PDB file of C-alpha atoms in Angstrom:
ATOM      1  CA  MET A   1     112.459  71.871 103.799  1.00  0.00           C
ATOM      2  CA  THR A   2     109.895  70.636 106.030  1.00  0.00           C
ATOM      3  CA  THR A   3     107.965  67.342 103.448  1.00  0.00           C
ATOM      4  CA  ILE A   4     104.121  66.979 105.240  1.00  0.00           C
ATOM      5  CA  GLU A   5     102.765  64.314 103.211  1.00  0.00           C
ATOM      6  CA  GLY A   6     101.261  61.711 105.604  1.00  0.00           C
ATOM      7  CA  ASP A   7      99.431  64.338 107.595  1.00  0.00           C
ATOM      8  CA  GLU A   8      96.346  63.426 107.355  1.00  0.00           C
ATOM      9  CA  LYS A   9      94.386  66.860 109.823  1.00  0.00           C
ATOM     10  CA  MET A  10      96.480  68.264 106.145  1.00  0.00           C
ATOM     11  CA  ILE A  11      96.178  67.003 103.141  1.00  0.00           C
ATOM     12  CA  LYS A  12      91.840  66.522 103.077  1.00  0.00           C
ATOM     13  CA  GLU A  13      90.439  63.572 102.200  1.00  0.00           C
ATOM     14  CA  HIS A  14      87.936  63.825  98.685  1.00  0.00           C
ATOM     15  CA  HIS A  15      85.409  63.999 100.468  1.00  0.00           C
ATOM     16  CA  GLU A  16      86.236  66.875 103.148  1.00  0.00           C
ATOM     17  CA  ILE A  17      86.916  68.209  99.514  1.00  0.00           C
ATOM     18  CA  GLU A  18      83.672  68.231  97.850  1.00  0.00           C
ATOM     19  CA  LYS A  19      82.693  70.116 101.763  1.00  0.00           C
ATOM     20  CA  MET A  20      84.004  72.956 101.485  1.00  0.00           C
ATOM     21  CA  GLN A  21      83.829  73.106  97.399  1.00  0.00           C
ATOM     22  CA  GLN A  22      79.923  73.141  98.554  1.00  0.00           C
ATOM     23  CA  ALA A  23      80.489  75.709 101.634  1.00  0.00           C
ATOM     24  CA  GLN A  24      82.424  77.760  99.621  1.00  0.00           C
ATOM     25  CA  ARG A  25      79.090  78.241  96.614  1.00  0.00           C
ATOM     26  CA  VAL A  26      77.000  79.176  99.038  1.00  0.00           C
ATOM     27  CA  ALA A  27      80.207  82.559  99.890  1.00  0.00           C
ATOM     28  CA  ASP A  28      79.741  81.880  96.847  1.00  0.00           C
ATOM     29  CA  ARG A  29      76.778  83.045  96.749  1.00  0.00           C
ATOM     30  CA  ALA A  30      76.111  85.659  99.858  1.00  0.00           C
ATOM     31  CA  PHE A  31      78.488  87.712  97.646  1.00  0.00           C
ATOM     32  CA  GLU A  32      76.653  88.628  94.868  1.00  0.00           C
ATOM     33  CA  TYR A  33      73.908  88.800  97.312  1.00  0.00           C
ATOM     34  CA  ILE A  34      75.059  91.474  99.587  1.00  0.00           C
ATOM     35  CA  LEU A  35      75.853  93.528  96.584  1.00  0.00           C
ATOM     36  CA  PRO A  36      73.395  95.039  95.524  1.00  0.00           C
ATOM     37  CA  HIS A  37      73.385  96.543  98.829  1.00  0.00           C
ATOM     38  CA  ILE A  38      76.245  98.034  98.805  1.00  0.00           C
ATOM     39  CA  LYS A  39      75.585 101.550  98.706  1.00  0.00           C
ATOM     40  CA  ILE A  40      76.186 105.461 100.137  1.00  0.00           C
ATOM     41  CA  GLY A  41      75.245 105.743 103.559  1.00  0.00           C
ATOM     42  CA  ALA A  42      75.014 102.177 104.607  1.00  0.00           C
ATOM     43  CA  ARG A  43      76.928 100.135 107.464  1.00  0.00           C
ATOM     44  CA  GLU A  44      79.820  98.089 108.148  1.00  0.00           C
ATOM     45  CA  VAL A  45      77.387  96.014 110.422  1.00  0.00           C
ATOM     46  CA  ASP A  46      74.046  96.310 108.457  1.00  0.00           C
ATOM     47  CA  ILE A  47      75.730  94.439 105.106  1.00  0.00           C
ATOM     48  CA  ALA A  48      77.853  91.306 107.768  1.00  0.00           C
ATOM     49  CA  ASP A  49      74.065  91.301 109.165  1.00  0.00           C
ATOM     50  CA  LYS A  50      72.806  91.074 105.734  1.00  0.00           C
ATOM     51  CA  ILE A  51      75.438  88.825 105.292  1.00  0.00           C
ATOM     52  CA  TYR A  52      75.272  86.144 108.193  1.00  0.00           C
ATOM     53  CA  LYS A  53      71.144  85.998 107.212  1.00  0.00           C
ATOM     54  CA  PHE A  54      71.660  85.331 104.105  1.00  0.00           C
ATOM     55  CA  PHE A  55      73.748  82.289 105.992  1.00  0.00           C
ATOM     56  CA  GLU A  56      70.508  81.311 107.919  1.00  0.00           C
ATOM     57  CA  LYS A  57      69.015  81.159 105.498  1.00  0.00           C
ATOM     58  CA  GLU A  58      70.943  78.558 103.310  1.00  0.00           C
ATOM     59  CA  GLY A  59      71.304  76.583 106.420  1.00  0.00           C
ATOM     60  CA  VAL A  60      74.741  77.199 107.051  1.00  0.00           C
ATOM     61  CA  LEU A  61      74.877  77.711 109.777  1.00  0.00           C
ATOM     62  CA  PRO A  62      77.990  78.860 112.019  1.00  0.00           C
ATOM     63  CA  LEU A  63      79.998  80.854 111.108  1.00  0.00           C
ATOM     64  CA  ALA A  64      83.823  80.135 109.665  1.00  0.00           C
ATOM     65  CA  PHE A  65      84.853  83.174 111.247  1.00  0.00           C
ATOM     66  CA  ASP A  66      83.307  86.342 112.606  1.00  0.00           C
ATOM     67  CA  THR A  67      82.366  88.465 109.398  1.00  0.00           C
ATOM     68  CA  ILE A  68      84.911  91.604 108.298  1.00  0.00           C
ATOM     69  CA  VAL A  69      83.248  94.285 106.504  1.00  0.00           C
ATOM     70  CA  VAL A  70      86.189  97.600 106.645  1.00  0.00           C
ATOM     71  CA  SER A  71      85.834 100.675 104.962  1.00  0.00           C
ATOM     72  CA  GLY A  72      87.602 104.129 104.466  1.00  0.00           C
ATOM     73  CA  VAL A  73      90.486 104.413 106.541  1.00  0.00           C
ATOM     74  CA  ARG A  74      89.750 101.469 108.096  1.00  0.00           C
ATOM     75  CA  GLY A  75      91.157  98.898 105.467  1.00  0.00           C
ATOM     76  CA  CYS A  76      93.756  99.037 106.729  1.00  0.00           C
ATOM     77  CA  LEU A  77      93.126  96.392 109.881  1.00  0.00           C
ATOM     78  CA  PRO A  78      93.479  93.034 108.059  1.00  0.00           C
ATOM     79  CA  HIS A  79      90.139  91.379 110.333  1.00  0.00           C
ATOM     80  CA  GLY A  80      88.299  94.521 111.573  1.00  0.00           C
ATOM     81  CA  GLU A  81      85.138  93.822 113.540  1.00  0.00           C
ATOM     82  CA  PRO A  82      82.058  95.965 111.680  1.00  0.00           C
ATOM     83  CA  THR A  83      81.189  99.164 113.817  1.00  0.00           C
ATOM     84  CA  GLU A  84      78.526 101.932 113.038  1.00  0.00           C
ATOM     85  CA  LYS A  85      80.348 103.893 110.981  1.00  0.00           C
ATOM     86  CA  ALA A  86      78.741 103.982 106.667  1.00  0.00           C
ATOM     87  CA  PHE A  87      80.071 103.345 103.809  1.00  0.00           C
ATOM     88  CA  GLU A  88      81.340 107.351 101.630  1.00  0.00           C
ATOM     89  CA  TYR A  89      81.494 107.853  98.383  1.00  0.00           C
ATOM     90  CA  GLY A  90      85.150 106.840  96.946  1.00  0.00           C
ATOM     91  CA  GLU A  91      86.135 103.875  99.277  1.00  0.00           C
ATOM     92  CA  PHE A  92      86.696 100.937  99.252  1.00  0.00           C
ATOM     93  CA  ILE A  93      84.975  97.823 101.110  1.00  0.00           C
ATOM     94  CA  THR A  94      86.850  94.732 102.208  1.00  0.00           C
ATOM     95  CA  LEU A  95      84.468  91.738 102.480  1.00  0.00           C
ATOM     96  CA  ASP A  96      85.832  88.479 104.442  1.00  0.00           C
ATOM     97  CA  PHE A  97      83.848  86.148 105.134  1.00  0.00           C
ATOM     98  CA  GLY A  98      82.936  81.914 104.689  1.00  0.00           C
ATOM     99  CA  CYS A  99      80.821  79.663 106.673  1.00  0.00           C
ATOM    100  CA  THR A 100      80.304  75.601 106.662  1.00  0.00           C
ATOM    101  CA  PHE A 101      79.120  72.545 105.424  1.00  0.00           C
ATOM    102  CA  GLU A 102      78.647  69.464 107.666  1.00  0.00           C
ATOM    103  CA  GLY A 103      81.566  70.949 109.906  1.00  0.00           C
ATOM    104  CA  TYR A 104      84.173  72.061 106.764  1.00  0.00           C
ATOM    105  CA  CYS A 105      84.565  75.910 105.988  1.00  0.00           C
ATOM    106  CA  SER A 106      84.458  78.447 103.092  1.00  0.00           C
ATOM    107  CA  ASP A 107      86.796  81.471 103.160  1.00  0.00           C
ATOM    108  CA  MET A 108      87.072  84.626 100.684  1.00  0.00           C
ATOM    109  CA  THR A 109      87.744  87.765 100.956  1.00  0.00           C
ATOM    110  CA  ARG A 110      86.674  91.019  98.343  1.00  0.00           C
ATOM    111  CA  THR A 111      87.268  94.510  97.972  1.00  0.00           C
ATOM    112  CA  VAL A 112      84.829  97.328  96.405  1.00  0.00           C
ATOM    113  CA  ALA A 113      84.632 100.308  95.750  1.00  0.00           C
ATOM    114  CA  VAL A 114      81.568 102.938  96.155  1.00  0.00           C
ATOM    115  CA  GLY A 115      81.296 105.885  94.250  1.00  0.00           C
ATOM    116  CA  ALA A 116      84.980 106.487  92.244  1.00  0.00           C
ATOM    117  CA  VAL A 117      88.688 105.609  93.292  1.00  0.00           C
ATOM    118  CA  SER A 118      92.068 107.642  92.544  1.00  0.00           C
ATOM    119  CA  SER A 119      93.877 106.331  90.218  1.00  0.00           C
ATOM    120  CA  GLU A 120      96.434 105.253  93.246  1.00  0.00           C
ATOM    121  CA  GLN A 121      93.849 103.032  94.369  1.00  0.00           C
ATOM    122  CA  LEU A 122      92.817 102.020  91.374  1.00  0.00           C
ATOM    123  CA  TYR A 123      96.892 100.510  91.156  1.00  0.00           C
ATOM    124  CA  ILE A 124      96.964  99.728  94.145  1.00  0.00           C
ATOM    125  CA  TYR A 125      93.463  96.568  93.904  1.00  0.00           C
ATOM    126  CA  GLU A 126      95.394  96.181  90.562  1.00  0.00           C
ATOM    127  CA  THR A 127      98.667  95.661  91.997  1.00  0.00           C
ATOM    128  CA  VAL A 128      97.197  92.762  95.121  1.00  0.00           C
ATOM    129  CA  LEU A 129      94.804  91.412  92.031  1.00  0.00           C
ATOM    130  CA  ALA A 130      97.665  90.135  89.710  1.00  0.00           C
ATOM    131  CA  ALA A 131      99.707  89.151  92.707  1.00  0.00           C
ATOM    132  CA  GLN A 132      96.863  87.175  93.740  1.00  0.00           C
ATOM    133  CA  VAL A 133      97.063  85.833  89.744  1.00  0.00           C
ATOM    134  CA  VAL A 134      99.888  84.980  89.773  1.00  0.00           C
ATOM    135  CA  ALA A 135     100.209  83.783  92.800  1.00  0.00           C
ATOM    136  CA  ILE A 136      97.370  80.766  92.287  1.00  0.00           C
ATOM    137  CA  GLU A 137      99.481  80.115  88.910  1.00  0.00           C
ATOM    138  CA  TYR A 138     102.515  79.673  90.706  1.00  0.00           C
ATOM    139  CA  ILE A 139     101.343  77.000  93.368  1.00  0.00           C
ATOM    140  CA  LYS A 140     100.788  73.526  93.108  1.00  0.00           C
ATOM    141  CA  ALA A 141     101.967  70.353  94.953  1.00  0.00           C
ATOM    142  CA  GLY A 142     106.027  70.838  95.624  1.00  0.00           C
ATOM    143  CA  ILE A 143     106.359  74.311  95.889  1.00  0.00           C
ATOM    144  CA  SER A 144     107.149  75.475  98.754  1.00  0.00           C
ATOM    145  CA  CYS A 145     104.763  77.525 101.202  1.00  0.00           C
ATOM    146  CA  PHE A 146     108.048  80.253 100.762  1.00  0.00           C
ATOM    147  CA  ASP A 147     108.319  80.668  97.485  1.00  0.00           C
ATOM    148  CA  ALA A 148     104.533  80.767  96.756  1.00  0.00           C
ATOM    149  CA  ASP A 149     104.635  83.801  99.348  1.00  0.00           C
ATOM    150  CA  LYS A 150     107.650  84.786  98.106  1.00  0.00           C
ATOM    151  CA  VAL A 151     105.907  85.677  94.805  1.00  0.00           C
ATOM    152  CA  ALA A 152     102.981  87.187  95.199  1.00  0.00           C
ATOM    153  CA  ARG A 153     104.724  89.621  97.819  1.00  0.00           C
ATOM    154  CA  ASP A 154     108.333  90.370  95.214  1.00  0.00           C
ATOM    155  CA  ILE A 155     104.883  92.163  92.978  1.00  0.00           C
ATOM    156  CA  ILE A 156     104.007  93.696  95.777  1.00  0.00           C
ATOM    157  CA  SER A 157     106.745  95.395  96.755  1.00  0.00           C
ATOM    158  CA  GLU A 158     108.212  95.981  93.295  1.00  0.00           C
ATOM    159  CA  ALA A 159     104.579  98.535  92.590  1.00  0.00           C
ATOM    160  CA  LYS A 160     106.576 101.614  92.777  1.00  0.00           C
ATOM    161  CA  LYS A 161     103.832 104.094  90.405  1.00  0.00           C
ATOM    162  CA  PHE A 162     103.456 105.785  93.505  1.00  0.00           C
ATOM    163  CA  ARG A 163     105.620 105.203  96.112  1.00  0.00           C
ATOM    164  CA  PRO A 164     109.112 105.216  95.420  1.00  0.00           C
ATOM    165  CA  ASP A 165     109.921 102.252  97.779  1.00  0.00           C
ATOM    166  CA  GLY A 166     107.213 100.217  96.770  1.00  0.00           C
ATOM    167  CA  TYR A 167     104.305  98.417  98.833  1.00  0.00           C
ATOM    168  CA  GLY A 168     106.281  95.797 100.480  1.00  0.00           C
ATOM    169  CA  GLU A 169     105.967  96.609 103.792  1.00  0.00           C
ATOM    170  CA  PHE A 170     102.051  97.401 103.539  1.00  0.00           C
ATOM    171  CA  PHE A 171     101.294  93.196 102.661  1.00  0.00           C
ATOM    172  CA  VAL A 172     101.227  92.565 106.386  1.00  0.00           C
ATOM    173  CA  HIS A 173     100.419  89.020 106.998  1.00  0.00           C
ATOM    174  CA  THR A 174     101.399  86.027 104.758  1.00  0.00           C
ATOM    175  CA  LEU A 175     100.016  84.928 101.341  1.00  0.00           C
ATOM    176  CA  GLY A 176      97.484  82.372 103.149  1.00  0.00           C
ATOM    177  CA  HIS A 177      96.224  78.989 105.159  1.00  0.00           C
ATOM    178  CA  GLY A 178      95.276  76.034 105.120  1.00  0.00           C
ATOM    179  CA  VAL A 179      91.241  75.363 105.911  1.00  0.00           C
ATOM    180  CA  GLY A 180      89.689  72.362 106.268  1.00  0.00           C
ATOM    181  CA  ARG A 181      87.039  71.423 109.916  1.00  0.00           C
ATOM    182  CA  GLU A 182      88.734  75.066 111.565  1.00  0.00           C
ATOM    183  CA  VAL A 183      88.912  78.500 109.297  1.00  0.00           C
ATOM    184  CA  HIS A 184      92.565  78.313 110.149  1.00  0.00           C
ATOM    185  CA  GLU A 185      95.184  75.616 109.282  1.00  0.00           C
ATOM    186  CA  GLU A 186      98.178  74.372 107.926  1.00  0.00           C
ATOM    187  CA  PRO A 187     100.581  75.125 106.611  1.00  0.00           C
ATOM    188  CA  ARG A 188     101.212  78.832 106.689  1.00  0.00           C
ATOM    189  CA  LEU A 189     101.945  80.096 102.628  1.00  0.00           C
ATOM    190  CA  SER A 190     104.923  81.890 105.309  1.00  0.00           C
ATOM    191  CA  SER A 191     108.104  83.983 104.198  1.00  0.00           C
ATOM    192  CA  LYS A 192     108.699  82.105 107.747  1.00  0.00           C
ATOM    193  CA  SER A 193     107.621  78.881 106.569  1.00  0.00           C
ATOM    194  CA  GLU A 194     110.410  75.124 105.740  1.00  0.00           C
ATOM    195  CA  ASP A 195     106.739  73.187 104.419  1.00  0.00           C
ATOM    196  CA  ILE A 196     106.173  72.621 100.576  1.00  0.00           C
ATOM    197  CA  LEU A 197     102.204  72.057  99.300  1.00  0.00           C
ATOM    198  CA  GLN A 198     100.726  68.300  98.829  1.00  0.00           C
ATOM    199  CA  THR A 199      98.357  66.699  96.682  1.00  0.00           C
ATOM    200  CA  ASN A 200      95.099  67.256  97.729  1.00  0.00           C
ATOM    201  CA  MET A 201      95.194  69.991 100.751  1.00  0.00           C
ATOM    202  CA  VAL A 202      93.642  73.210 100.838  1.00  0.00           C
ATOM    203  CA  VAL A 203      94.947  76.938 100.725  1.00  0.00           C
ATOM    204  CA  THR A 204      93.144  80.277 100.539  1.00  0.00           C
ATOM    205  CA  VAL A 205      95.490  82.358  98.823  1.00  0.00           C
ATOM    206  CA  GLU A 206      94.965  86.124 100.002  1.00  0.00           C
ATOM    207  CA  PRO A 207      97.321  89.088  99.685  1.00  0.00           C
ATOM    208  CA  GLY A 208      97.172  92.168 100.412  1.00  0.00           C
ATOM    209  CA  ILE A 209      97.934  95.768 100.715  1.00  0.00           C
ATOM    210  CA  TYR A 210      97.467  98.360 104.910  1.00  0.00           C
ATOM    211  CA  ILE A 211      97.871 101.194 104.551  1.00  0.00           C
ATOM    212  CA  PRO A 212      97.668 102.994 107.631  1.00  0.00           C
ATOM    213  CA  ASP A 213      95.251 106.101 107.699  1.00  0.00           C
ATOM    214  CA  TRP A 214      94.708 105.395 104.122  1.00  0.00           C
ATOM    215  CA  GLY A 215      92.978 102.209 103.705  1.00  0.00           C
ATOM    216  CA  GLY A 216      93.089  98.897 102.515  1.00  0.00           C
ATOM    217  CA  VAL A 217      92.258  95.874 100.134  1.00  0.00           C
ATOM    218  CA  ARG A 218      92.132  92.279 100.143  1.00  0.00           C
ATOM    219  CA  ILE A 219      91.126  89.183  97.766  1.00  0.00           C
ATOM    220  CA  GLU A 220      90.996  85.411  98.746  1.00  0.00           C
ATOM    221  CA  ASP A 221      90.274  82.614  96.763  1.00  0.00           C
ATOM    222  CA  MET A 222      90.398  79.385  98.370  1.00  0.00           C
ATOM    223  CA  VAL A 223      92.562  76.184  95.842  1.00  0.00           C
ATOM    224  CA  TRP A 224      92.829  72.660  96.161  1.00  0.00           C
ATOM    225  CA  VAL A 225      96.111  72.105  95.625  1.00  0.00           C
ATOM    226  CA  ARG A 226      96.780  68.714  92.732  1.00  0.00           C
ATOM    227  CA  ASP A 227      99.830  67.902  91.107  1.00  0.00           C
ATOM    228  CA  ASP A 228      99.621  69.633  88.214  1.00  0.00           C
ATOM    229  CA  GLY A 229      98.653  72.928  89.978  1.00  0.00           C
ATOM    230  CA  VAL A 230      95.116  74.308  92.161  1.00  0.00           C
ATOM    231  CA  VAL A 231      92.157  74.022  91.562  1.00  0.00           C
ATOM    232  CA  ASN A 232      90.255  76.752  92.595  1.00  0.00           C
ATOM    233  CA  LEU A 233      86.186  76.879  94.574  1.00  0.00           C
ATOM    234  CA  THR A 234      86.100  80.945  94.618  1.00  0.00           C
ATOM    235  CA  LYS A 235      83.501  81.627  91.709  1.00  0.00           C
ATOM    236  CA  ALA A 236      83.114  85.158  93.344  1.00  0.00           C
ATOM    237  CA  PRO A 237      84.596  87.762  90.617  1.00  0.00           C
ATOM    238  CA  LYS A 238      87.424  89.300  91.078  1.00  0.00           C
ATOM    239  CA  GLU A 239      87.859  93.239  88.648  1.00  0.00           C
ATOM    240  CA  LEU A 240      87.258  95.871  90.610  1.00  0.00           C
ATOM    241  CA  MET A 241      83.404  96.918  91.546  1.00  0.00           C
ATOM    242  CA  VAL A 242      82.485 100.669  91.703  1.00  0.00           C
ATOM    243  CA  LEU A 243      78.892 100.285  92.968  1.00  0.00           C
TER     244      LEU A 243
END
């Protein structure tokens, strides 16, 4: 294993963490703001634009990255760009967005539904949420990035109620990544990583399931790694919302 202790970019100073915390506070408020606008007939591009204008009003531009809003079958695209597609009854909508405060980024994802959800939709959502919660509880300084990824990936792989082989093949990206002045920094919480998490790193925890021609779910928080666990900088609720 490679220990990354001493890497000044990956291990943050307290003033850097405070700026990311402030950026995430505004992102949490953006999620609260946007919820009433998510309804049947609303378009992906309109929701993305409203998030942008909220951040503009709050003075936290530029965006940390281009806002992702994908709905229905487009939810299978982890980095899909918003289109003029309108939300339909029974769809998941995934929103991934972040802003910057004094040059430091926030990054969060929430998935909500409109109208109703099927039994499999609910099961997939609860599987992703369980994987995320367990991974957050597991992460602390000294844990390998490989093991953090594996804890979440195993839960998704063993979820077999609707698919005998589980959903592991549909978790198509890493569990998370470092955040700082750039939204994607080292370390990577992945099945290929040899890095060890260190105190005062800030990383995302974002498991997902993405099924072609069906849709997807991702839930993402940004956490501050400590000796005895993490401080979750993301406060927005994670229970499934059916709007």
